[in-house]
PDB file of C-alpha atoms in Angstrom:
ATOM      1  CA  MET A   1     -64.164  10.811  21.090  1.00 55.00           C
ATOM      2  CA  MET A   2     -61.434   8.863  19.301  1.00 56.00           C
ATOM      3  CA  SER A   3     -62.253   5.471  17.859  1.00 62.00           C
ATOM      4  CA  PRO A   4     -60.471   2.340  19.149  1.00 58.00           C
ATOM      5  CA  MET A   5     -58.737   1.948  15.780  1.00 57.00           C
ATOM      6  CA  LEU A   6     -57.356   5.488  15.932  1.00 52.00           C
ATOM      7  CA  ILE A   7     -56.148   4.964  19.508  1.00 54.00           C
ATOM      8  CA  PHE A   8     -54.424   1.754  18.461  1.00 47.00           C
ATOM      9  CA  ALA A   9     -52.802   3.474  15.476  1.00 47.00           C
ATOM     10  CA  LEU A  10     -51.521   6.300  17.695  1.00 48.00           C
ATOM     11  CA  PHE A  11     -50.159   3.733  20.133  1.00 43.00           C
ATOM     12  CA  ILE A  12     -48.231   1.990  17.355  1.00 49.00           C
ATOM     13  CA  VAL A  13     -46.810   5.309  16.157  1.00 42.00           C
ATOM     14  CA  LEU A  14     -45.735   6.134  19.730  1.00 42.00           C
ATOM     15  CA  VAL A  15     -44.032   2.743  20.139  1.00 43.00           C
ATOM     16  CA  LEU A  16     -42.167   3.172  16.840  1.00 43.00           C
ATOM     17  CA  PHE A  17     -41.067   6.683  17.801  1.00 41.00           C
ATOM     18  CA  LEU A  18     -39.854   5.636  21.256  1.00 43.00           C
ATOM     19  CA  THR A  19     -38.021   2.635  19.814  1.00 46.00           C
ATOM     20  CA  HIS A  20     -36.351   4.824  17.211  1.00 44.00           C
ATOM     21  CA  GLN A  21     -35.249   7.312  19.865  1.00 43.00           C
ATOM     22  CA  ALA A  22     -33.975   4.548  22.144  1.00 45.00           C
ATOM     23  CA  THR A  23     -31.903   2.973  19.373  1.00 50.00           C
ATOM     24  CA  LYS A  24     -30.665   6.190  17.766  1.00 65.00           C
ATOM     25  CA  LYS A  25     -26.963   6.543  18.513  1.00 76.00           C
ATOM     26  CA  SER A  26     -24.432   9.311  17.995  1.00 90.00           C
ATOM     27  CA  PRO A  27     -21.489   8.935  15.585  1.00 89.00           C
ATOM     28  CA  GLU A  28     -19.172   8.865  18.596  1.00 93.00           C
ATOM     29  CA  PHE A  29     -21.131   6.004  20.159  1.00 88.00           C
ATOM     30  CA  LEU A  30     -21.131   4.032  16.913  1.00 84.00           C
ATOM     31  CA  GLN A  31     -17.391   4.507  16.435  1.00 91.00           C
ATOM     32  CA  ASN A  32     -16.716   3.312  19.967  1.00 93.00           C
ATOM     33  CA  GLU A  33     -19.021   0.350  19.421  1.00 94.00           C
ATOM     34  CA  LYS A  34     -17.114  -0.560  16.265  1.00 94.00           C
ATOM     35  CA  LEU A  35     -13.855  -0.543  18.210  1.00 95.00           C
ATOM     36  CA  GLN A  36     -15.440  -2.894  20.743  1.00 96.00           C
ATOM     37  CA  MET A  37     -16.534  -5.167  17.897  1.00 96.00           C
ATOM     38  CA  GLU A  38     -12.966  -5.213  16.591  1.00 96.00           C
ATOM     39  CA  GLU A  39     -11.603  -6.148  20.016  1.00 97.00           C
ATOM     40  CA  LYS A  40     -14.107  -8.975  20.376  1.00 97.00           C
ATOM     41  CA  VAL A  41     -13.331 -10.359  16.932  1.00 98.00           C
ATOM     42  CA  LYS A  42      -9.592 -10.020  17.585  1.00 96.00           C
ATOM     43  CA  LYS A  43      -9.936 -12.298  20.615  1.00 96.00           C
ATOM     44  CA  LEU A  44     -11.904 -14.878  18.630  1.00 96.00           C
ATOM     45  CA  LYS A  45      -9.262 -14.857  15.869  1.00 94.00           C
ATOM     46  CA  LYS A  46      -6.815 -16.601  18.192  1.00 93.00           C
ATOM     47  CA  ASP A  47      -8.645 -19.884  17.609  1.00 92.00           C
ATOM     48  CA  ILE A  48      -9.234 -19.784  13.843  1.00 97.00           C
ATOM     49  CA  LEU A  49      -7.247 -21.507  11.102  1.00 95.00           C
ATOM     50  CA  ASN A  50      -4.899 -19.695   8.749  1.00 97.00           C
ATOM     51  CA  TRP A  51      -6.599 -18.470   5.588  1.00 97.00           C
ATOM     52  CA  LYS A  52      -5.270 -20.183   2.456  1.00 95.00           C
ATOM     53  CA  SER A  53      -5.747 -19.765  -1.286  1.00 92.00           C
ATOM     54  CA  ASP A  54      -8.572 -22.341  -1.364  1.00 95.00           C
ATOM     55  CA  SER A  55     -10.228 -21.353   1.932  1.00 97.00           C
ATOM     56  CA  LEU A  56     -13.014 -19.319   0.309  1.00 98.00           C
ATOM     57  CA  LYS A  57     -14.363 -22.398  -1.474  1.00 97.00           C
ATOM     58  CA  ASN A  58     -14.522 -24.220   1.873  1.00 97.00           C
ATOM     59  CA  VAL A  59     -16.478 -21.645   3.923  1.00 98.00           C
ATOM     60  CA  THR A  60     -19.783 -23.152   5.075  1.00 98.00           C
ATOM     61  CA  ASN A  61     -22.979 -21.848   6.657  1.00 97.00           C
ATOM     62  CA  GLY A  62     -22.048 -23.678   9.841  1.00 96.00           C
ATOM     63  CA  MET A  63     -21.276 -21.410  12.773  1.00 95.00           C
ATOM     64  CA  ASP A  64     -20.589 -21.567  16.492  1.00 95.00           C
ATOM     65  CA  TYR A  65     -22.053 -18.555  18.247  1.00 93.00           C
ATOM     66  CA  SER A  66     -23.541 -16.833  21.260  1.00 93.00           C
ATOM     67  CA  PHE A  67     -26.149 -14.081  21.128  1.00 91.00           C
ATOM     68  CA  VAL A  68     -27.823 -11.366  23.159  1.00 91.00           C
ATOM     69  CA  ARG A  69     -31.333 -10.233  22.292  1.00 85.00           C
ATOM     70  CA  SER A  70     -32.475  -6.796  23.546  1.00 86.00           C
ATOM     71  CA  MET A  71     -32.870  -3.275  22.150  1.00 85.00           C
ATOM     72  CA  THR A  72     -29.424  -3.904  20.689  1.00 92.00           C
ATOM     73  CA  ASN A  73     -29.046  -7.477  19.410  1.00 94.00           C
ATOM     74  CA  LYS A  74     -25.585  -9.027  19.223  1.00 96.00           C
ATOM     75  CA  LEU A  75     -24.423 -12.203  17.500  1.00 96.00           C
ATOM     76  CA  THR A  76     -20.827 -13.263  18.132  1.00 97.00           C
ATOM     77  CA  GLY A  77     -19.010 -16.327  16.858  1.00 97.00           C
ATOM     78  CA  VAL A  78     -17.043 -18.079  14.142  1.00 98.00           C
ATOM     79  CA  LEU A  79     -17.835 -19.423  10.694  1.00 98.00           C
ATOM     80  CA  ASN A  80     -16.605 -22.934  10.074  1.00 97.00           C
ATOM     81  CA  SER A  81     -14.804 -24.577   7.199  1.00 97.00           C
ATOM     82  CA  ASN A  82     -16.165 -27.767   5.637  1.00 95.00           C
ATOM     83  CA  ASP A  83     -14.137 -29.875   8.085  1.00 94.00           C
ATOM     84  CA  GLY A  84     -15.838 -28.157  11.031  1.00 95.00           C
ATOM     85  CA  THR A  85     -12.901 -25.990  12.058  1.00 96.00           C
ATOM     86  CA  PRO A  86     -13.278 -22.203  12.575  1.00 97.00           C
ATOM     87  CA  ILE A  87     -12.050 -20.084   9.689  1.00 97.00           C
ATOM     88  CA  ILE A  88     -13.620 -16.598  10.192  1.00 98.00           C
ATOM     89  CA  ALA A  89     -14.443 -14.729  13.409  1.00 98.00           C
ATOM     90  CA  PHE A  90     -17.303 -12.222  13.487  1.00 98.00           C
ATOM     91  CA  GLN A  91     -19.674 -10.042  15.450  1.00 98.00           C
ATOM     92  CA  ARG A  92     -22.985  -8.676  14.227  1.00 97.00           C
ATOM     93  CA  VAL A  93     -24.934  -5.859  15.897  1.00 96.00           C
ATOM     94  CA  ASP A  94     -28.574  -5.166  15.011  1.00 94.00           C
ATOM     95  CA  ARG A  95     -30.506  -2.205  16.326  1.00 89.00           C
ATOM     96  CA  GLY A  96     -34.105  -0.975  16.002  1.00 77.00           C
ATOM     97  CA  ILE A  97     -37.260  -2.330  14.390  1.00 73.00           C
ATOM     98  CA  PHE A  98     -36.200  -1.816  10.786  1.00 72.00           C
ATOM     99  CA  VAL A  99     -33.080  -3.226   9.134  1.00 71.00           C
ATOM    100  CA  ASN A 100     -30.041  -1.654  10.763  1.00 90.00           C
ATOM    101  CA  SER A 101     -27.209  -4.140  10.936  1.00 94.00           C
ATOM    102  CA  ARG A 102     -23.438  -3.898  11.319  1.00 97.00           C
ATOM    103  CA  ILE A 103     -21.086  -6.824  10.746  1.00 98.00           C
ATOM    104  CA  LEU A 104     -17.391  -7.011  11.450  1.00 98.00           C
ATOM    105  CA  ALA A 105     -15.611 -10.203  10.415  1.00 98.00           C
ATOM    106  CA  SER A 106     -11.997 -11.239  10.134  1.00 98.00           C
ATOM    107  CA  SER A 107      -9.834 -14.135   8.993  1.00 98.00           C
ATOM    108  CA  THR A 108      -6.078 -14.326   9.407  1.00 97.00           C
ATOM    109  CA  ASP A 109      -5.812 -12.656   5.978  1.00 97.00           C
ATOM    110  CA  PHE A 110      -8.493  -9.938   5.822  1.00 98.00           C
ATOM    111  CA  LYS A 111     -11.030  -7.861   7.720  1.00 98.00           C
ATOM    112  CA  ILE A 112     -14.521  -7.011   6.482  1.00 98.00           C
ATOM    113  CA  TYR A 113     -16.885  -4.373   7.810  1.00 98.00           C
ATOM    114  CA  CYS A 114     -20.436  -3.988   6.531  1.00 97.00           C
ATOM    115  CA  GLU A 115     -23.386  -1.733   7.297  1.00 96.00           C
ATOM    116  CA  PHE A 116     -26.836  -2.753   6.072  1.00 94.00           C
ATOM    117  CA  LYS A 117     -29.392   0.039   6.344  1.00 90.00           C
ATOM    118  CA  ASN A 118     -32.031   1.720   4.175  1.00 84.00           C
ATOM    119  CA  GLU A 119     -31.758  -1.035   1.550  1.00 85.00           C
ATOM    120  CA  GLU A 120     -28.039  -0.363   1.079  1.00 93.00           C
ATOM    121  CA  LYS A 121     -25.121  -2.595   1.990  1.00 96.00           C
ATOM    122  CA  ILE A 122     -21.860  -0.683   2.472  1.00 97.00           C
ATOM    123  CA  PHE A 123     -18.611  -2.673   2.542  1.00 98.00           C
ATOM    124  CA  TYR A 124     -15.065  -2.012   3.743  1.00 98.00           C
ATOM    125  CA  PHE A 125     -12.251  -4.471   3.063  1.00 98.00           C
ATOM    126  CA  ASN A 126      -9.137  -4.196   5.240  1.00 98.00           C
ATOM    127  CA  ASP A 127     -10.355  -0.764   6.381  1.00 97.00           C
ATOM    128  CA  VAL A 128     -10.572   0.545   2.797  1.00 98.00           C
ATOM    129  CA  TYR A 129     -13.967   1.483   1.370  1.00 98.00           C
ATOM    130  CA  LEU A 130     -14.849  -1.182  -1.186  1.00 98.00           C
ATOM    131  CA  GLY A 131     -18.234   0.123  -2.340  1.00 98.00           C
ATOM    132  CA  LYS A 132     -21.897  -0.623  -1.824  1.00 97.00           C
ATOM    133  CA  ILE A 133     -24.872  -2.566  -3.109  1.00 97.00           C
ATOM    134  CA  VAL A 134     -27.989  -0.542  -3.912  1.00 95.00           C
ATOM    135  CA  LYS A 135     -31.482  -1.500  -5.050  1.00 84.00           C
ATOM    136  CA  HIS A 136     -30.685  -4.985  -3.707  1.00 80.00           C
ATOM    137  CA  PHE A 137     -28.491  -5.927  -6.672  1.00 89.00           C
ATOM    138  CA  ASP A 138     -26.398  -3.118  -8.245  1.00 96.00           C
ATOM    139  CA  ILE A 139     -22.745  -3.259  -7.152  1.00 98.00           C
ATOM    140  CA  LEU A 140     -21.054   0.170  -7.032  1.00 98.00           C
ATOM    141  CA  ASP A 141     -17.320   0.638  -6.529  1.00 98.00           C
ATOM    142  CA  ALA A 142     -15.640   3.162  -4.253  1.00 97.00           C
ATOM    143  CA  SER A 143     -16.087   5.865  -6.924  1.00 97.00           C
ATOM    144  CA  ASN A 144     -19.815   5.118  -7.174  1.00 97.00           C
ATOM    145  CA  ASN A 145     -19.503   3.477 -10.598  1.00 97.00           C
ATOM    146  CA  LYS A 146     -21.673   0.474 -11.341  1.00 97.00           C
ATOM    147  CA  ILE A 147     -19.369  -2.517 -11.795  1.00 97.00           C
ATOM    148  CA  GLY A 148     -21.639  -5.529 -11.315  1.00 97.00           C
ATOM    149  CA  ARG A 149     -24.810  -7.166 -10.074  1.00 96.00           C
ATOM    150  CA  CYS A 150     -25.851  -9.731  -7.494  1.00 95.00           C
ATOM    151  CA  ASN A 151     -29.587 -10.303  -7.466  1.00 93.00           C
ATOM    152  CA  ARG A 152     -30.502 -12.323  -4.371  1.00 93.00           C
ATOM    153  CA  LYS A 153     -34.229 -11.624  -4.748  1.00 91.00           C
ATOM    154  CA  THR A 154     -35.046 -14.602  -6.950  1.00 91.00           C
ATOM    155  CA  SER A 155     -36.849 -17.891  -6.413  1.00 93.00           C
ATOM    156  CA  GLN A 156     -33.628 -19.817  -6.966  1.00 96.00           C
ATOM    157  CA  PRO A 157     -31.708 -21.415  -4.046  1.00 97.00           C
ATOM    158  CA  SER A 158     -28.578 -19.498  -5.033  1.00 97.00           C
ATOM    159  CA  PHE A 159     -27.543 -16.218  -6.651  1.00 97.00           C
ATOM    160  CA  THR A 160     -24.700 -15.144  -8.905  1.00 97.00           C
ATOM    161  CA  VAL A 161     -22.200 -12.320  -8.554  1.00 98.00           C
ATOM    162  CA  ASP A 162     -21.628 -10.845 -12.009  1.00 97.00           C
ATOM    163  CA  PHE A 163     -19.021  -8.373 -13.176  1.00 97.00           C
ATOM    164  CA  ARG A 164     -17.882  -7.079 -16.555  1.00 92.00           C
ATOM    165  CA  PHE A 165     -16.717 -10.411 -17.932  1.00 90.00           C
ATOM    166  CA  GLY A 166     -19.611 -12.496 -16.611  1.00 94.00           C
ATOM    167  CA  LYS A 167     -20.287 -14.673 -13.596  1.00 97.00           C
ATOM    168  CA  ALA A 168     -17.564 -14.363 -10.975  1.00 98.00           C
ATOM    169  CA  ALA A 169     -19.224 -16.674  -8.437  1.00 98.00           C
ATOM    170  CA  GLU A 170     -22.395 -18.435  -7.439  1.00 98.00           C
ATOM    171  CA  ILE A 171     -23.345 -18.311  -3.751  1.00 98.00           C
ATOM    172  CA  LEU A 172     -25.833 -20.518  -1.937  1.00 98.00           C
ATOM    173  CA  LYS A 173     -28.636 -18.623  -0.196  1.00 97.00           C
ATOM    174  CA  ASN A 174     -28.448 -19.114   3.549  1.00 96.00           C
ATOM    175  CA  SER A 175     -31.329 -19.223   6.058  1.00 91.00           C
ATOM    176  CA  ASP A 176     -31.864 -19.184   9.811  1.00 85.00           C
ATOM    177  CA  ARG A 177     -29.893 -22.046  11.368  1.00 80.00           C
ATOM    178  CA  LYS A 178     -30.837 -21.794  15.039  1.00 73.00           C
ATOM    179  CA  PHE A 179     -31.414 -25.137  16.722  1.00 60.00           C
ATOM    180  CA  MET A 180     -34.040 -23.620  19.006  1.00 60.00           C
ATOM    181  CA  VAL A 181     -36.861 -21.364  17.777  1.00 55.00           C
ATOM    182  CA  GLN A 182     -40.023 -19.879  19.208  1.00 57.00           C
ATOM    183  CA  ARG A 183     -43.280 -21.500  18.159  1.00 60.00           C
ATOM    184  CA  ARG A 184     -46.591 -19.720  18.669  1.00 57.00           C
ATOM    185  CA  TYR A 185     -49.816 -21.660  19.159  1.00 52.00           C
ATOM    186  CA  ARG A 186     -53.395 -20.972  20.159  1.00 60.00           C
ATOM    187  CA  LYS A 187     -54.738 -22.319  23.465  1.00 61.00           C
ATOM    188  CA  ARG A 188     -58.126 -21.517  24.953  1.00 64.00           C
ATOM    189  CA  ASN A 189     -58.672 -18.557  22.610  1.00 68.00           C
ATOM    190  CA  GLN A 190     -55.323 -16.942  23.341  1.00 65.00           C
ATOM    191  CA  TRP A 191     -51.888 -17.075  21.783  1.00 61.00           C
ATOM    192  CA  GLU A 192     -49.037 -18.684  23.682  1.00 57.00           C
ATOM    193  CA  SER A 193     -45.478 -19.542  22.722  1.00 58.00           C
ATOM    194  CA  GLU A 194     -42.820 -22.079  23.542  1.00 60.00           C
ATOM    195  CA  MET A 195     -39.249 -22.795  22.591  1.00 59.00           C
ATOM    196  CA  VAL A 196     -38.792 -25.906  20.457  1.00 62.00           C
ATOM    197  CA  PHE A 197     -35.787 -27.722  19.040  1.00 65.00           C
ATOM    198  CA  ARG A 198     -35.589 -28.428  15.350  1.00 71.00           C
ATOM    199  CA  ASP A 199     -33.450 -30.630  13.154  1.00 77.00           C
ATOM    200  CA  LEU A 200     -31.154 -28.793  10.778  1.00 80.00           C
ATOM    201  CA  PRO A 201     -29.405 -30.134   7.697  1.00 85.00           C
ATOM    202  CA  PRO A 202     -25.626 -30.400   8.062  1.00 92.00           C
ATOM    203  CA  PRO A 203     -23.555 -27.333   7.132  1.00 94.00           C
ATOM    204  CA  THR A 204     -22.845 -26.902   3.446  1.00 96.00           C
ATOM    205  CA  ASN A 205     -20.406 -24.880   1.368  1.00 98.00           C
ATOM    206  CA  LEU A 206     -21.658 -21.416   0.434  1.00 98.00           C
ATOM    207  CA  ILE A 207     -19.534 -21.042  -2.695  1.00 98.00           C
ATOM    208  CA  LEU A 208     -21.052 -23.189  -5.430  1.00 98.00           C
ATOM    209  CA  SER A 209     -18.694 -21.952  -8.138  1.00 98.00           C
ATOM    210  CA  LEU A 210     -15.799 -19.507  -8.299  1.00 98.00           C
ATOM    211  CA  ASN A 211     -14.739 -18.228 -11.705  1.00 97.00           C
ATOM    212  CA  THR A 212     -12.467 -15.276 -11.011  1.00 97.00           C
ATOM    213  CA  THR A 213      -8.939 -14.575  -9.827  1.00 96.00           C
ATOM    214  CA  ASP A 214      -9.285 -10.796 -10.068  1.00 97.00           C
ATOM    215  CA  PRO A 215      -8.299  -9.316  -6.658  1.00 97.00           C
ATOM    216  CA  GLU A 216     -11.084  -6.705  -6.564  1.00 97.00           C
ATOM    217  CA  GLU A 217     -13.761  -9.183  -7.627  1.00 98.00           C
ATOM    218  CA  LEU A 218     -12.538 -11.646  -4.999  1.00 98.00           C
ATOM    219  CA  LYS A 219     -12.929  -8.967  -2.325  1.00 98.00           C
ATOM    220  CA  TRP A 220     -16.593  -8.652  -3.294  1.00 98.00           C
ATOM    221  CA  VAL A 221     -17.148 -12.404  -3.402  1.00 98.00           C
ATOM    222  CA  ILE A 222     -15.541 -12.847   0.032  1.00 98.00           C
ATOM    223  CA  SER A 223     -17.568  -9.954   1.482  1.00 98.00           C
ATOM    224  CA  LEU A 224     -20.856 -11.244   0.095  1.00 98.00           C
ATOM    225  CA  THR A 225     -20.144 -14.796   1.272  1.00 98.00           C
ATOM    226  CA  VAL A 226     -19.457 -13.619   4.811  1.00 98.00           C
ATOM    227  CA  PHE A 227     -22.546 -11.395   4.765  1.00 97.00           C
ATOM    228  CA  GLU A 228     -24.684 -14.296   3.527  1.00 97.00           C
ATOM    229  CA  ALA A 229     -23.450 -16.535   6.329  1.00 97.00           C
ATOM    230  CA  VAL A 230     -23.679 -14.052   9.196  1.00 97.00           C
ATOM    231  CA  TYR A 231     -26.766 -12.005   8.313  1.00 96.00           C
ATOM    232  CA  TYR A 232     -29.075 -14.653   6.872  1.00 95.00           C
ATOM    233  CA  GLY A 233     -27.803 -17.511   9.044  1.00 95.00           C
ATOM    234  CA  PHE A 234     -29.368 -16.175  12.257  1.00 92.00           C
ATOM    235  CA  SER A 235     -32.718 -14.456  12.785  1.00 88.00           C
ATOM    236  CA  PHE A 236     -33.339 -12.363  15.891  1.00 79.00           C
ATOM    237  CA  VAL A 237     -37.118 -12.429  15.361  1.00 78.00           C
ATOM    238  CA  SER A 238     -37.771 -16.181  15.625  1.00 67.00           C
TER     239      SER A 238
END
Protein backbone atom coordinates (compact mmCIF):
# COMPACT_ATOMS: atom_id res chain seq x y z
CA MET A 1 0.00 0.00 0.00
CA MET A 2 1.38 3.40 -0.98
CA SER A 3 2.10 5.93 1.72
CA PRO A 4 0.22 9.27 1.81
CA MET A 5 3.45 11.10 0.99
CA LEU A 6 4.03 8.98 -2.11
CA ILE A 7 0.43 9.50 -3.25
CA PHE A 8 0.82 13.24 -2.80
CA ALA A 9 4.10 13.24 -4.73
CA LEU A 10 2.51 11.30 -7.60
CA PHE A 11 -0.39 13.75 -7.61
CA ILE A 12 2.00 16.70 -7.93
CA VAL A 13 3.85 14.99 -10.78
CA LEU A 14 0.52 14.34 -12.54
CA VAL A 15 -0.55 17.98 -12.15
CA LEU A 16 2.78 19.22 -13.53
CA PHE A 17 2.56 16.83 -16.48
CA LEU A 18 -1.03 17.79 -17.33
CA THR A 19 -0.21 21.49 -17.03
CA HIS A 20 2.80 21.07 -19.30
CA GLN A 21 0.71 19.24 -21.89
CA ALA A 22 -2.07 21.82 -21.71
CA THR A 23 0.34 24.72 -22.23
CA LYS A 24 2.57 23.06 -24.82
CA LYS A 25 1.94 24.72 -28.17
CA SER A 26 3.02 23.98 -31.72
CA PRO A 27 5.33 26.33 -33.67
CA GLU A 28 2.38 27.19 -35.91
CA PHE A 29 0.26 28.16 -32.91
CA LEU A 30 3.04 30.29 -31.44
CA GLN A 31 3.63 32.08 -34.74
CA ASN A 32 -0.06 32.85 -35.07
CA GLU A 33 -0.14 34.05 -31.47
CA LYS A 34 2.78 36.38 -32.18
CA LEU A 35 0.90 37.87 -35.12
CA GLN A 36 -2.07 38.48 -32.82
CA MET A 37 0.25 40.18 -30.33
CA GLU A 38 1.55 42.43 -33.10
CA GLU A 39 -1.98 43.39 -34.13
CA LYS A 40 -2.92 44.22 -30.55
CA VAL A 41 0.17 46.35 -30.03
CA LYS A 42 -0.37 48.06 -33.39
CA LYS A 43 -3.80 49.22 -32.22
CA LEU A 44 -2.39 50.54 -28.94
CA LYS A 45 0.34 52.45 -30.81
CA LYS A 46 -2.27 54.86 -32.16
CA ASP A 47 -2.38 56.60 -28.77
CA ILE A 48 1.33 56.80 -27.89
CA LEU A 49 3.68 59.76 -28.27
CA ASN A 50 6.37 59.99 -30.93
CA TRP A 51 9.70 58.55 -29.81
CA LYS A 52 12.43 61.20 -29.60
CA SER A 53 16.17 61.21 -28.99
CA ASP A 54 15.71 61.73 -25.23
CA SER A 55 12.67 59.46 -24.79
CA LEU A 56 14.65 56.51 -23.40
CA LYS A 57 15.76 58.55 -20.39
CA ASN A 58 12.12 59.39 -19.66
CA VAL A 59 10.61 55.87 -19.69
CA THR A 60 9.16 55.06 -16.27
CA ASN A 61 7.85 51.95 -14.52
CA GLY A 62 4.37 53.44 -14.67
CA MET A 63 1.96 51.55 -16.90
CA ASP A 64 -1.71 51.45 -17.83
CA TYR A 65 -2.83 47.90 -18.47
CA SER A 66 -5.45 45.18 -18.54
CA PHE A 67 -4.78 41.50 -17.87
CA VAL A 68 -6.23 38.03 -18.21
CA ARG A 69 -5.18 35.28 -15.82
CA SER A 70 -5.72 31.65 -16.91
CA MET A 71 -3.65 28.80 -18.34
CA THR A 72 -2.32 31.48 -20.68
CA ASN A 73 -1.79 34.80 -18.88
CA LYS A 74 -1.89 38.03 -20.88
CA LEU A 75 -0.84 41.54 -19.90
CA THR A 76 -1.64 44.31 -22.37
CA GLY A 77 -1.00 48.02 -22.05
CA VAL A 78 1.32 50.99 -22.39
CA LEU A 79 4.42 52.20 -20.59
CA ASN A 80 4.33 55.84 -19.61
CA SER A 81 6.83 58.66 -19.86
CA ASN A 82 7.70 60.74 -16.81
CA ASP A 83 4.89 63.19 -17.62
CA GLY A 84 2.34 60.36 -17.50
CA THR A 85 1.80 60.08 -21.25
CA PRO A 86 2.05 56.71 -23.07
CA ILE A 87 5.32 56.14 -24.90
CA ILE A 88 5.51 52.35 -25.57
CA ALA A 89 2.74 49.85 -26.29
CA PHE A 90 3.14 46.20 -25.31
CA GLN A 91 1.64 42.78 -24.77
CA ARG A 92 3.09 40.01 -22.63
CA VAL A 93 2.01 36.36 -22.75
CA ASP A 94 2.99 33.90 -20.01
CA ARG A 95 2.29 30.20 -20.19
CA GLY A 96 2.83 27.24 -17.84
CA ILE A 97 4.11 26.84 -14.30
CA PHE A 98 7.75 27.60 -15.03
CA VAL A 99 9.11 30.76 -16.64
CA ASN A 100 7.85 30.92 -20.21
CA SER A 101 7.20 34.50 -21.22
CA ARG A 102 6.90 36.35 -24.52
CA ILE A 103 6.89 40.14 -24.80
CA LEU A 104 6.19 42.25 -27.84
CA ALA A 105 6.57 46.01 -27.45
CA SER A 106 6.66 48.92 -29.84
CA SER A 107 7.21 52.67 -29.91
CA THR A 108 6.80 54.86 -32.97
CA ASP A 109 10.49 54.21 -33.69
CA PHE A 110 11.18 50.53 -32.94
CA LYS A 111 9.72 47.11 -32.20
CA ILE A 112 11.08 44.66 -29.63
CA TYR A 113 10.29 40.98 -29.27
CA CYS A 114 11.59 38.89 -26.39
CA GLU A 115 11.28 35.28 -25.27
CA PHE A 116 12.25 34.38 -21.71
CA LYS A 117 12.52 30.63 -21.15
CA ASN A 118 14.97 28.14 -19.63
CA GLU A 119 16.99 30.96 -18.03
CA GLU A 120 17.61 32.57 -21.43
CA LYS A 121 16.29 35.87 -22.73
CA ILE A 122 16.23 36.07 -26.54
CA PHE A 123 15.78 39.49 -28.15
CA TYR A 124 14.76 40.75 -31.59
CA PHE A 125 14.95 44.43 -32.49
CA ASN A 126 12.90 45.60 -35.48
CA ASP A 127 12.47 41.94 -36.49
CA VAL A 128 16.24 41.34 -36.60
CA TYR A 129 17.80 38.91 -34.13
CA LEU A 130 19.76 41.00 -31.64
CA GLY A 131 21.13 38.23 -29.41
CA LYS A 132 20.45 36.70 -26.03
CA ILE A 133 21.29 36.82 -22.35
CA VAL A 134 22.46 33.56 -20.78
CA LYS A 135 23.36 32.57 -17.22
CA HIS A 136 21.34 35.63 -16.13
CA PHE A 137 24.08 38.11 -17.08
CA ASP A 138 26.20 37.25 -20.17
CA ILE A 139 25.13 39.24 -23.25
CA LEU A 140 25.71 37.38 -26.54
CA ASP A 141 25.34 39.01 -29.95
CA ALA A 142 23.63 37.53 -32.99
CA SER A 143 26.79 35.52 -33.78
CA ASN A 144 26.86 34.08 -30.26
CA ASN A 145 29.88 36.14 -29.21
CA LYS A 146 29.99 37.49 -25.68
CA ILE A 147 29.85 41.28 -25.90
CA GLY A 148 28.75 42.38 -22.42
CA ARG A 149 27.18 41.73 -19.05
CA CYS A 150 24.13 42.81 -17.09
CA ASN A 151 23.96 41.18 -13.69
CA ARG A 152 20.52 41.80 -12.19
CA LYS A 153 21.00 39.20 -9.44
CA THR A 154 22.55 41.53 -6.87
CA SER A 155 21.34 43.10 -3.64
CA GLN A 156 21.52 46.56 -5.19
CA PRO A 157 18.35 48.45 -6.25
CA SER A 158 19.73 48.81 -9.78
CA PHE A 159 21.98 46.99 -12.24
CA THR A 160 24.43 48.08 -14.91
CA VAL A 161 24.67 47.13 -18.57
CA ASP A 162 28.36 46.81 -19.44
CA PHE A 163 30.02 46.46 -22.81
CA ARG A 164 33.60 46.60 -24.06
CA PHE A 165 34.28 50.18 -23.04
CA GLY A 166 32.55 50.04 -19.66
CA LYS A 167 29.15 50.93 -18.27
CA ALA A 168 26.67 51.78 -21.01
CA ALA A 169 23.70 52.31 -18.67
CA GLU A 170 22.35 51.80 -15.20
CA ILE A 171 18.75 50.57 -14.92
CA LEU A 172 16.51 50.67 -11.86
CA LYS A 173 15.17 47.28 -10.79
CA ASN A 174 11.40 47.17 -11.12
CA SER A 175 8.90 45.24 -8.97
CA ASP A 176 5.23 44.29 -9.00
CA ARG A 177 3.14 47.47 -9.25
CA LYS A 178 -0.41 46.14 -9.04
CA PHE A 179 -2.74 48.25 -6.93
CA MET A 180 -4.69 45.18 -5.86
CA VAL A 181 -3.05 41.97 -4.61
CA GLN A 182 -4.17 38.75 -2.97
CA ARG A 183 -3.50 38.42 0.74
CA ARG A 184 -3.66 35.04 2.44
CA TYR A 185 -4.56 34.72 6.12
CA ARG A 186 -5.42 32.00 8.59
CA LYS A 187 -8.94 31.80 10.04
CA ARG A 188 -10.26 29.01 12.23
CA ASN A 189 -7.38 26.68 11.34
CA GLN A 190 -7.74 27.13 7.60
CA TRP A 191 -6.22 29.41 5.01
CA GLU A 192 -8.38 32.01 3.31
CA SER A 193 -7.59 34.85 0.94
CA GLU A 194 -8.88 38.27 0.03
CA MET A 195 -8.07 41.00 -2.42
CA VAL A 196 -6.60 44.14 -0.84
CA PHE A 197 -5.56 47.52 -2.17
CA ARG A 198 -2.09 48.81 -1.51
CA ASP A 199 -0.37 52.16 -1.81
CA LEU A 200 2.35 52.34 -4.44
CA PRO A 201 5.11 54.91 -4.79
CA PRO A 202 4.73 57.18 -7.82
CA PRO A 203 6.27 56.00 -11.10
CA THR A 204 9.97 56.65 -11.48
CA ASN A 205 12.43 56.72 -14.36
CA LEU A 206 14.04 53.35 -15.11
CA ILE A 207 17.19 54.75 -16.70
CA LEU A 208 19.43 56.09 -13.95
CA SER A 209 22.35 56.85 -16.25
CA LEU A 210 23.02 56.51 -19.97
CA ASN A 211 26.62 56.62 -21.14
CA THR A 212 26.56 55.38 -24.72
CA THR A 213 25.56 56.60 -28.17
CA ASP A 214 26.56 53.37 -29.92
CA PRO A 215 23.53 52.17 -31.96
CA GLU A 216 23.94 48.47 -31.09
CA GLU A 217 24.46 49.16 -27.39
CA LEU A 218 21.40 51.41 -27.37
CA LYS A 219 19.32 48.58 -28.83
CA TRP A 220 20.30 46.43 -25.85
CA VAL A 221 19.65 49.19 -23.32
CA ILE A 222 16.21 49.89 -24.82
CA SER A 223 15.36 46.16 -24.90
CA LEU A 224 16.43 45.60 -21.30
CA THR A 225 14.57 48.69 -20.09
CA VAL A 226 11.34 47.54 -21.72
CA PHE A 227 11.81 44.01 -20.38
CA GLU A 228 12.42 45.37 -16.87
CA ALA A 229 9.24 47.42 -17.00
CA VAL A 230 6.93 44.81 -18.51
CA TYR A 231 8.18 41.56 -16.97
CA TYR A 232 9.04 42.66 -13.44
CA GLY A 233 6.35 45.33 -13.18
CA PHE A 234 3.46 42.85 -13.00
CA SER A 235 3.27 39.49 -11.23
CA PHE A 236 0.64 36.94 -12.23
CA VAL A 237 1.12 34.96 -9.00
CA SER A 238 0.10 37.60 -6.44
